mmCIF file of C-alpha atoms and ligand atoms in Angstrom:
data_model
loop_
_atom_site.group_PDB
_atom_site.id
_atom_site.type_symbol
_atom_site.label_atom_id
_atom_site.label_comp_id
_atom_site.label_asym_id
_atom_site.label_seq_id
_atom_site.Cartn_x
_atom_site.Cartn_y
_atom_site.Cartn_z
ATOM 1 C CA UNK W 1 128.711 -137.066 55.902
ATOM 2 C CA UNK W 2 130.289 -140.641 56.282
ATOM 3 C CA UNK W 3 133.574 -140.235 58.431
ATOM 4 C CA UNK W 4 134.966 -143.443 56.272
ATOM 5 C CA UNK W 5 134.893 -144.498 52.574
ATOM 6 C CA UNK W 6 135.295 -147.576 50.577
ATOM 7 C CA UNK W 7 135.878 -149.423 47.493
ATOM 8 C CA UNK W 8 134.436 -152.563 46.264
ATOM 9 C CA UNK W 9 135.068 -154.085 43.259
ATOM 10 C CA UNK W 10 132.868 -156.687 41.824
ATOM 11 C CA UNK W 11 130.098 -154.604 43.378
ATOM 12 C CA UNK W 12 127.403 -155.172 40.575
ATOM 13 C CA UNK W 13 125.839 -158.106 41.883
ATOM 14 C CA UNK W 14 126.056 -161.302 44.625
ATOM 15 C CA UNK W 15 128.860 -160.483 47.352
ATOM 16 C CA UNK W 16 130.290 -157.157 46.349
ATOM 17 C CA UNK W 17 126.541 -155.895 46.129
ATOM 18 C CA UNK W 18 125.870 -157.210 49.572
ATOM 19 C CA UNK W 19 129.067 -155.942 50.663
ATOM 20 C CA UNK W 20 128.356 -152.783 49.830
ATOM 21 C CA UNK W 21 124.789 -152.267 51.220
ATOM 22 C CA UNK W 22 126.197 -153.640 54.784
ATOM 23 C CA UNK W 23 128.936 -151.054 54.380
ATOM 24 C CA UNK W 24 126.138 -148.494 53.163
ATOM 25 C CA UNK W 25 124.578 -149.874 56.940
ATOM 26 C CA UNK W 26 127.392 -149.066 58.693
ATOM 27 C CA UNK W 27 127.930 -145.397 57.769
ATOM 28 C CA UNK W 28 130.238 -145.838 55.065
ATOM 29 C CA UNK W 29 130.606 -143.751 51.627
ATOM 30 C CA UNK W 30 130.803 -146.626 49.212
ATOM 31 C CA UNK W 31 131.997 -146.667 45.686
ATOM 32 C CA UNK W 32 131.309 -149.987 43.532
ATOM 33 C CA UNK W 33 133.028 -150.706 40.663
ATOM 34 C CA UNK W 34 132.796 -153.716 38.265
ATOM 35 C CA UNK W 35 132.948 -154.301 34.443
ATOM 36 C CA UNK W 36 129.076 -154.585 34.074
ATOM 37 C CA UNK W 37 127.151 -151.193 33.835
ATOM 38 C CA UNK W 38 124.747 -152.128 35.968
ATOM 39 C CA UNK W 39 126.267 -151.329 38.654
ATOM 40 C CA UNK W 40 125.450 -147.975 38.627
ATOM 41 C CA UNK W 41 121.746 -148.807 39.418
ATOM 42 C CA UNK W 42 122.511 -151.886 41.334
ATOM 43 C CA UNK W 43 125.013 -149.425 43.750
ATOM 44 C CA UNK W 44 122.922 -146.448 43.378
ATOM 45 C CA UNK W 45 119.795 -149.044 44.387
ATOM 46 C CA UNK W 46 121.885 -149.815 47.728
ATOM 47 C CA UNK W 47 122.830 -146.637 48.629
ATOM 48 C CA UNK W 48 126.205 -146.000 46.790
ATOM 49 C CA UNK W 49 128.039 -144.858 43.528
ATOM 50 C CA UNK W 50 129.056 -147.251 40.863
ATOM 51 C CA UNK W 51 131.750 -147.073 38.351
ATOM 52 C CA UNK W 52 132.128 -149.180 35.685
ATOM 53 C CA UNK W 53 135.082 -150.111 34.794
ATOM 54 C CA UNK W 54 137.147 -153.947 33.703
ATOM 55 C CA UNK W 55 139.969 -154.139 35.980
ATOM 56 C CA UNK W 56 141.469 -156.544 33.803
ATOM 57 C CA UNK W 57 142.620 -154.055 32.126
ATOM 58 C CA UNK W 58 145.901 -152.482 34.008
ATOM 59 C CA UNK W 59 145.017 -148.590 32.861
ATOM 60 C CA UNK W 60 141.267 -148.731 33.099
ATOM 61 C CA UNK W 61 142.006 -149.828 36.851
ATOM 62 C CA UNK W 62 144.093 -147.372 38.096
ATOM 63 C CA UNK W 63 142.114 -144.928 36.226
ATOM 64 C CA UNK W 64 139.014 -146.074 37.738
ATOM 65 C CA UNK W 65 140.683 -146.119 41.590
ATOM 66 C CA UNK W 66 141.520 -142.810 41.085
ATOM 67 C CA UNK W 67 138.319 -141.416 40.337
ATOM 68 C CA UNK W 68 136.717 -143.427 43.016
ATOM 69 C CA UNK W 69 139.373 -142.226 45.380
ATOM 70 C CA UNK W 70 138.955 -138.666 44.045
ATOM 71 C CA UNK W 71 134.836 -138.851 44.323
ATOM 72 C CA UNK W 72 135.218 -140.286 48.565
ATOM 73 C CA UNK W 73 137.687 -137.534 48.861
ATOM 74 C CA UNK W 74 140.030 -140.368 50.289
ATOM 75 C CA UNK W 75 140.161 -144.583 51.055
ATOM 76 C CA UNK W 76 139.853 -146.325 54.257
ATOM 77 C CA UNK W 77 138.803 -149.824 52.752
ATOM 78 C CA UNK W 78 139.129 -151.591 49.777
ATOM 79 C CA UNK W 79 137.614 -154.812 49.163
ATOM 80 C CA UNK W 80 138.974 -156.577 46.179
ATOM 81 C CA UNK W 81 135.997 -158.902 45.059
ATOM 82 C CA UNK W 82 135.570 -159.112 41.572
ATOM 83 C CA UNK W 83 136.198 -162.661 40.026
ATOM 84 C CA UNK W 84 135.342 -164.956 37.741
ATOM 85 C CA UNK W 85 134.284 -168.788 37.975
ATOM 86 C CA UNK W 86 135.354 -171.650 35.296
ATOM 87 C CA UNK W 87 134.792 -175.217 35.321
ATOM 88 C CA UNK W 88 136.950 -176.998 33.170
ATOM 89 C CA UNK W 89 138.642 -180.703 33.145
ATOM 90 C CA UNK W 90 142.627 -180.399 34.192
ATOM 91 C CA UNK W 91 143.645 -181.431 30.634
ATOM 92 C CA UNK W 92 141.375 -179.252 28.832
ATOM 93 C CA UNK W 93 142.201 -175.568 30.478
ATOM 94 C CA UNK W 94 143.726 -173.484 27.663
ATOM 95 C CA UNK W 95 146.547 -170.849 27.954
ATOM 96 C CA UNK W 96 144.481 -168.381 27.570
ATOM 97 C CA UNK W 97 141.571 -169.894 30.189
ATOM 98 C CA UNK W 98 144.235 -169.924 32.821
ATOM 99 C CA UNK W 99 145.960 -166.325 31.961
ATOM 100 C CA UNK W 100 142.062 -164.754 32.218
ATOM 101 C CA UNK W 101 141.547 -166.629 35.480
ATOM 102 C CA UNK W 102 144.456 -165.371 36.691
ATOM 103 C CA UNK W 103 144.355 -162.119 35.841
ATOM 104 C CA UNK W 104 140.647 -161.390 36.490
ATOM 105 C CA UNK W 105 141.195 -162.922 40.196
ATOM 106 C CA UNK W 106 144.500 -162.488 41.301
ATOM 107 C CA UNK W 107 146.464 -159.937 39.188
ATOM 108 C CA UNK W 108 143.513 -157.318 39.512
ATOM 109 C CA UNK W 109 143.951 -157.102 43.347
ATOM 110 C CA UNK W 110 147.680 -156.287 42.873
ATOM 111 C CA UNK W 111 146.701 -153.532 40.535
ATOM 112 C CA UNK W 112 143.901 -151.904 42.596
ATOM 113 C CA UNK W 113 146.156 -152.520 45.624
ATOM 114 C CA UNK W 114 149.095 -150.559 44.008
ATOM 115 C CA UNK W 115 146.800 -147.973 43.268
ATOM 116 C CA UNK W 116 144.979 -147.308 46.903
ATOM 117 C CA UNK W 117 148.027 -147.500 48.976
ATOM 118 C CA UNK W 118 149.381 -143.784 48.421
ATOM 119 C CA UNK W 119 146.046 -142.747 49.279
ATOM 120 C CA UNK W 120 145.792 -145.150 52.214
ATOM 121 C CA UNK W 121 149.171 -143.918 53.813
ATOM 122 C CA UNK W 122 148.344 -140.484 53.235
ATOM 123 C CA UNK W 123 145.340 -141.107 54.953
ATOM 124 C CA UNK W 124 147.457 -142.944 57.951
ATOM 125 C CA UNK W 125 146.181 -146.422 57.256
ATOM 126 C CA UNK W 126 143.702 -148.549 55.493
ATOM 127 C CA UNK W 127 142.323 -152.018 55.467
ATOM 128 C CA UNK W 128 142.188 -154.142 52.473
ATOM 129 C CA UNK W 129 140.332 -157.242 52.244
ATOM 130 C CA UNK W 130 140.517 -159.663 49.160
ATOM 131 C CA UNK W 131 137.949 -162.404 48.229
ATOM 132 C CA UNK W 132 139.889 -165.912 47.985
ATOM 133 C CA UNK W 133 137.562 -169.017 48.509
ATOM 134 C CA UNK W 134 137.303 -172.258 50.211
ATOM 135 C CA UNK W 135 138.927 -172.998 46.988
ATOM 136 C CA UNK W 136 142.353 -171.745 47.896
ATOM 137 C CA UNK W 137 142.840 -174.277 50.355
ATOM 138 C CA UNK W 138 140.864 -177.373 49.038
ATOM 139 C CA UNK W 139 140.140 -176.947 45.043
ATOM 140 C CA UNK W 140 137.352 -178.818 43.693
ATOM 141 C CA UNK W 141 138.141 -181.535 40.409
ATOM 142 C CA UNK W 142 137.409 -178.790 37.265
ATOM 143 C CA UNK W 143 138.657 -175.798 38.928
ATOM 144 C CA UNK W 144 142.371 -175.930 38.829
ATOM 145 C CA UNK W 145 142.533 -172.317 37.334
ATOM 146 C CA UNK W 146 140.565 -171.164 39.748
ATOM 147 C CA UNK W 147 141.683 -172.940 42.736
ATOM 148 C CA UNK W 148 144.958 -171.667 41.775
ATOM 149 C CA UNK W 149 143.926 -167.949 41.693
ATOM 150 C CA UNK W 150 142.412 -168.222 44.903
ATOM 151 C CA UNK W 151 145.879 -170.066 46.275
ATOM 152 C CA UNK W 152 147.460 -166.852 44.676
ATOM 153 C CA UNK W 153 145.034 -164.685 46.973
ATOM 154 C CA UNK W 154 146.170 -166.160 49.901
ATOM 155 C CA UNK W 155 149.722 -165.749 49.192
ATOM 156 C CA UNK W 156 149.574 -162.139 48.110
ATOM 157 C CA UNK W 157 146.950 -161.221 51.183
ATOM 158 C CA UNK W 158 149.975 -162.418 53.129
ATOM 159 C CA UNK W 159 153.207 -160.884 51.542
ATOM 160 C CA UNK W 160 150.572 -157.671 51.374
ATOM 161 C CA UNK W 161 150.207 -157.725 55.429
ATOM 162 C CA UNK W 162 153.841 -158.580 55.499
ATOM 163 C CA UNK W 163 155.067 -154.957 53.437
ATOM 164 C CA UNK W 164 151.761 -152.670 54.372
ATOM 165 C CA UNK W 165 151.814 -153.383 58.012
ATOM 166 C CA UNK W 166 154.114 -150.702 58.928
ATOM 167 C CA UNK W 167 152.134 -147.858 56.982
ATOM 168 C CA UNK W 168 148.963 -149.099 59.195
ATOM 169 C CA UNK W 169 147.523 -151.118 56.450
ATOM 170 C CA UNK W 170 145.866 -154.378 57.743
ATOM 171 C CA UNK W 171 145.375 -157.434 54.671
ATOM 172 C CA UNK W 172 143.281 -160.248 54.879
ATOM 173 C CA UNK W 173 141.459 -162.366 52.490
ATOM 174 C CA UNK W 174 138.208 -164.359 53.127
ATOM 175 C CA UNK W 175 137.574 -168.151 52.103
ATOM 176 C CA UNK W 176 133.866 -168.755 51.466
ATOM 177 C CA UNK W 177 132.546 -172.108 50.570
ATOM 178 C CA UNK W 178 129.323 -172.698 48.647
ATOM 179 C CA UNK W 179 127.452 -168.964 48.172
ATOM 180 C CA UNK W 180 124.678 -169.710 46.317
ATOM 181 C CA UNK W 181 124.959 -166.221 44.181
ATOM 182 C CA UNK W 182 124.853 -166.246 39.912
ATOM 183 C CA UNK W 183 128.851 -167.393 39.954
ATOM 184 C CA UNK W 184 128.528 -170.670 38.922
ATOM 185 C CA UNK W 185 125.046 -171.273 38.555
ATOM 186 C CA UNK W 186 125.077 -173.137 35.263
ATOM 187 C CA UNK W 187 126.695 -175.954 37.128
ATOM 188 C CA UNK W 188 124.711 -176.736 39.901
ATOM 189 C CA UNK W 189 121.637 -178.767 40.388
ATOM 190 C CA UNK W 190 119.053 -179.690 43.250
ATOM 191 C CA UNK W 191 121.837 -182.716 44.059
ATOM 192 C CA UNK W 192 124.993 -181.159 44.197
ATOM 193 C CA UNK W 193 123.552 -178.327 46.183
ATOM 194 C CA UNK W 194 122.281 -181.545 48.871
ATOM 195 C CA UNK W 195 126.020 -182.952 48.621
ATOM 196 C CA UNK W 196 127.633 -179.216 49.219
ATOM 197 C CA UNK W 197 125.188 -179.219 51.735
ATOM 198 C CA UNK W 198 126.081 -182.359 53.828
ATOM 199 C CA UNK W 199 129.599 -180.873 53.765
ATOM 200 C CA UNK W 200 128.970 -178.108 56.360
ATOM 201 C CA UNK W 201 128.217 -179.479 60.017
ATOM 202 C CA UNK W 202 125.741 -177.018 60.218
ATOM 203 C CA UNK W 203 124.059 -178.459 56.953
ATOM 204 C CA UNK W 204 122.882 -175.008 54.575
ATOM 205 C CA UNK W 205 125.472 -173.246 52.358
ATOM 206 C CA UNK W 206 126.732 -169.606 52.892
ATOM 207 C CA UNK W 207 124.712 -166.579 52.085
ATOM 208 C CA UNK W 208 125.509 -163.556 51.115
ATOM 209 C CA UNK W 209 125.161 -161.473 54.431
ATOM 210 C CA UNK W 210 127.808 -164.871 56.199
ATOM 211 C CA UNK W 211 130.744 -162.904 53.939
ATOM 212 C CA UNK W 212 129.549 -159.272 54.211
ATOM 213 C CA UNK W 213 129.207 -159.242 58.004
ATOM 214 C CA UNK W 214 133.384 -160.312 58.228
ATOM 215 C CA UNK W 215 134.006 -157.619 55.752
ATOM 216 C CA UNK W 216 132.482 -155.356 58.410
ATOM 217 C CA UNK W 217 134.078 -156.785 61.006
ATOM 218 C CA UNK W 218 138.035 -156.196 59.700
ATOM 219 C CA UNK W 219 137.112 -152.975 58.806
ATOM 220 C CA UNK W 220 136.473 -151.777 62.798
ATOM 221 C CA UNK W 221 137.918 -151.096 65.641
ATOM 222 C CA UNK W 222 137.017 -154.711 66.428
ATOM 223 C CA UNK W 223 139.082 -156.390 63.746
ATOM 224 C CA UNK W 224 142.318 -153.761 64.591
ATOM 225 C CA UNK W 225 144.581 -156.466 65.222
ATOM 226 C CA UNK W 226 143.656 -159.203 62.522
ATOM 227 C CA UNK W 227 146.091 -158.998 59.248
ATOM 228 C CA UNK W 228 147.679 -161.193 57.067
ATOM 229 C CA UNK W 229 145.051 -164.213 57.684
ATOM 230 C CA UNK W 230 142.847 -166.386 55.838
ATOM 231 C CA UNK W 231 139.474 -166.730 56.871
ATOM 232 C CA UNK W 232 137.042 -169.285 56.528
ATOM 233 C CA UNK W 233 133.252 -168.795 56.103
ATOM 234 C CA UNK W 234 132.562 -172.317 55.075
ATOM 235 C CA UNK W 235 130.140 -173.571 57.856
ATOM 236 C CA UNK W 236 133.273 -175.878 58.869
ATOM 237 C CA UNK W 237 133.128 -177.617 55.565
ATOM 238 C CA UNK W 238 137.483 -177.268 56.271
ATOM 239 C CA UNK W 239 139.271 -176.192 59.069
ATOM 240 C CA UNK W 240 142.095 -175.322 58.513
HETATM 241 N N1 NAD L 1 129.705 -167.791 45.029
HETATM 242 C C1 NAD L 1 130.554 -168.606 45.673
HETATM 243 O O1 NAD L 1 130.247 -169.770 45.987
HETATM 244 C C2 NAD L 1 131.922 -168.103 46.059
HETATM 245 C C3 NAD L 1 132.676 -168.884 46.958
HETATM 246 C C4 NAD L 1 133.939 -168.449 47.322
HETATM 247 C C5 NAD L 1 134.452 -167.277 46.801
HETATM 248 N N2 NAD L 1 133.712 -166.543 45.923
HETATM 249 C C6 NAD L 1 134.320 -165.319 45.394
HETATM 250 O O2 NAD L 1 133.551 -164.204 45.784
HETATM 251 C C7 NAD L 1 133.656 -163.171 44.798
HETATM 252 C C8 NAD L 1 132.256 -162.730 44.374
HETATM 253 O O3 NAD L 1 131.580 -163.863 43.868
HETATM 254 P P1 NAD L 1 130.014 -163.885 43.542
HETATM 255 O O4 NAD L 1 129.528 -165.239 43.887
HETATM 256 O O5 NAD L 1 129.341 -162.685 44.097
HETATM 257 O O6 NAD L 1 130.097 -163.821 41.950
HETATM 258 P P2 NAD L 1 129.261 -162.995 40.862
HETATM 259 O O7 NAD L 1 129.625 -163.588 39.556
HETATM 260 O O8 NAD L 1 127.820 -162.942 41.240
HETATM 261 O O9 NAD L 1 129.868 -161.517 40.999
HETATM 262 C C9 NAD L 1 131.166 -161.213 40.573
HETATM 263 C C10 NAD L 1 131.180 -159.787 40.068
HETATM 264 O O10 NAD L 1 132.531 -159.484 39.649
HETATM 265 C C11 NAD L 1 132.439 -158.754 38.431
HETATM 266 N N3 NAD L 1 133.662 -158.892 37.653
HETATM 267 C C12 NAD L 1 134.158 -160.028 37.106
HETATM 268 N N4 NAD L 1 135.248 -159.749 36.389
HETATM 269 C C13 NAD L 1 135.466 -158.406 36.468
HETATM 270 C C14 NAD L 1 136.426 -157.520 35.922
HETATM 271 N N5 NAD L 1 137.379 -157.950 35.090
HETATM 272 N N6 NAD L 1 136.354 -156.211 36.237
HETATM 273 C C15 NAD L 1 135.359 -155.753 37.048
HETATM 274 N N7 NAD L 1 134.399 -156.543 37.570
HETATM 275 C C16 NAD L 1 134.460 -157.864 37.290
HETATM 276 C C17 NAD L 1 131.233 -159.352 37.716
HETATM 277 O O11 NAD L 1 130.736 -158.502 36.686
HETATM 278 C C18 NAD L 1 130.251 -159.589 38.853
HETATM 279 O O12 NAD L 1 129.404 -158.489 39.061
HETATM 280 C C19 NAD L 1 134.508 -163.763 43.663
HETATM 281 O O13 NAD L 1 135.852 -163.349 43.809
HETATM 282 C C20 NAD L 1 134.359 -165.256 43.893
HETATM 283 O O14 NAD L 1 135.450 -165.974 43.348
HETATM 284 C C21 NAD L 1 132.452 -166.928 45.542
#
């Protein structure tokens, strides 16, 4: 039986999936959850159970933590993933296209993170880790929405580590640049790729397994003493 468990939303596909089967690697109990049903195969495919559930929705994610919780038997690690991607001119973003960006990627890790934490302290600690992006830090023209959410990441990985730290509970965010996953596919081409490229000193975008292996990391023995940062897997595309 796996001596630790954890809980990855946005496990369906791209990141979260790879997340989880590195997890899966390292002797983990893994529960996926995401708003598309298939992750039940895609998690079951990888080694671990999937939920689905849209953690938009306030109710549907606290119901859906506590069922994962209650299925590991506890929660070591939660890895708050899910997200969405729009690209939209600064003068065109609706209301209601910011308020889903902003809930779907920033207000969703609140909610899952109020609902581990009881389980985390009774547990005597935990590790959360929450997907912001190169994004946070440098936004892209089009993506004020979501530059924004991933700015709001940041800020709430670090207030987290600021409050949790005393019940044992170590926060960080990662900052990945260019992943070539399905997020944002419809608006790249063979030439934008080459220009993302050129960005990165060591010339090739991230894949998946870059991001999974510092998931890994922060969640060992290894990463104990890492909380409240902001870390960059963007082949030095920034550096800061
Ligand atoms: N791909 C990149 O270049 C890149 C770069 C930096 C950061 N990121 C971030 O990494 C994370 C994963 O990105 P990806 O490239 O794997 O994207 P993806 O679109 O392939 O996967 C995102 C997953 O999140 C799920 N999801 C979205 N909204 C949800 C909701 N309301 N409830 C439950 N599940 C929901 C989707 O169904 C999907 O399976 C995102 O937070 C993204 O912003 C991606």
């Amino acid at each position: 039986m796996a001596s630790q468990t954890a809980i990855i939303t946005g496990a369906g596909r791209g990141i979260g999936l790879k997340i989880a089967e590195a997890l899966v690697g390292a002797g983990y109990a893994v529960l996926g959850l995401d708003r598309n049903n298939d992750v039940v195969q895609a998690a079951k495919d990888v080694g671990a159970i999937g939920i689905a559930a849209d953690l938009a929705d306030p109710a549907a994610a606290a119901g859906a933590i506590a069922s994962a919780i209650d299925q590991l038997g506890g929660v070591h690690l939660l890895v708050n993933n899910a997200g969405i991607f729009r690209s939209t001119p600064l003068l065109e973003i609706s209301a209601d296209e910011w308020d889903t960006v902003m809930a779907v990627n920033a207000r969703t890790m609140l909610t899952t993170t109020q609902a581990v934490v009881p389980a985390m302290k009774a547990g005597g600690g935990g590790v959360i880790v929450n997907m912001a992006s190169m994004g946070g830090k440098e936004g892209e023209p089009g993506q004020a929405h979501y530059a924004a959410s991933k700015a709001a990441v940041i800020a709430l990985t670090r207030v987290s580590a600021m409050e949790l730290g005393p019940a044992n509970i170590k926060v960080n965010c990662l900052c990945p640049g260019y992943v070539l996953t399905d997020m944002g596919a419809e608006t790249r081409d063979p030439d934008l790729i080459a220009q993302w490229e050129a960005r990165s000193p060591l010339g090739r975008l991230a894949s998946t397994n870059d991001v999974a292996g510092h998931v890994t990391f922060l969640a060992s023995e290894a990463g104990a003493y890492v909380t409240g940062q902001a870390i960059n897997i963007n082949g030095g595309m920034i550096m800061y």
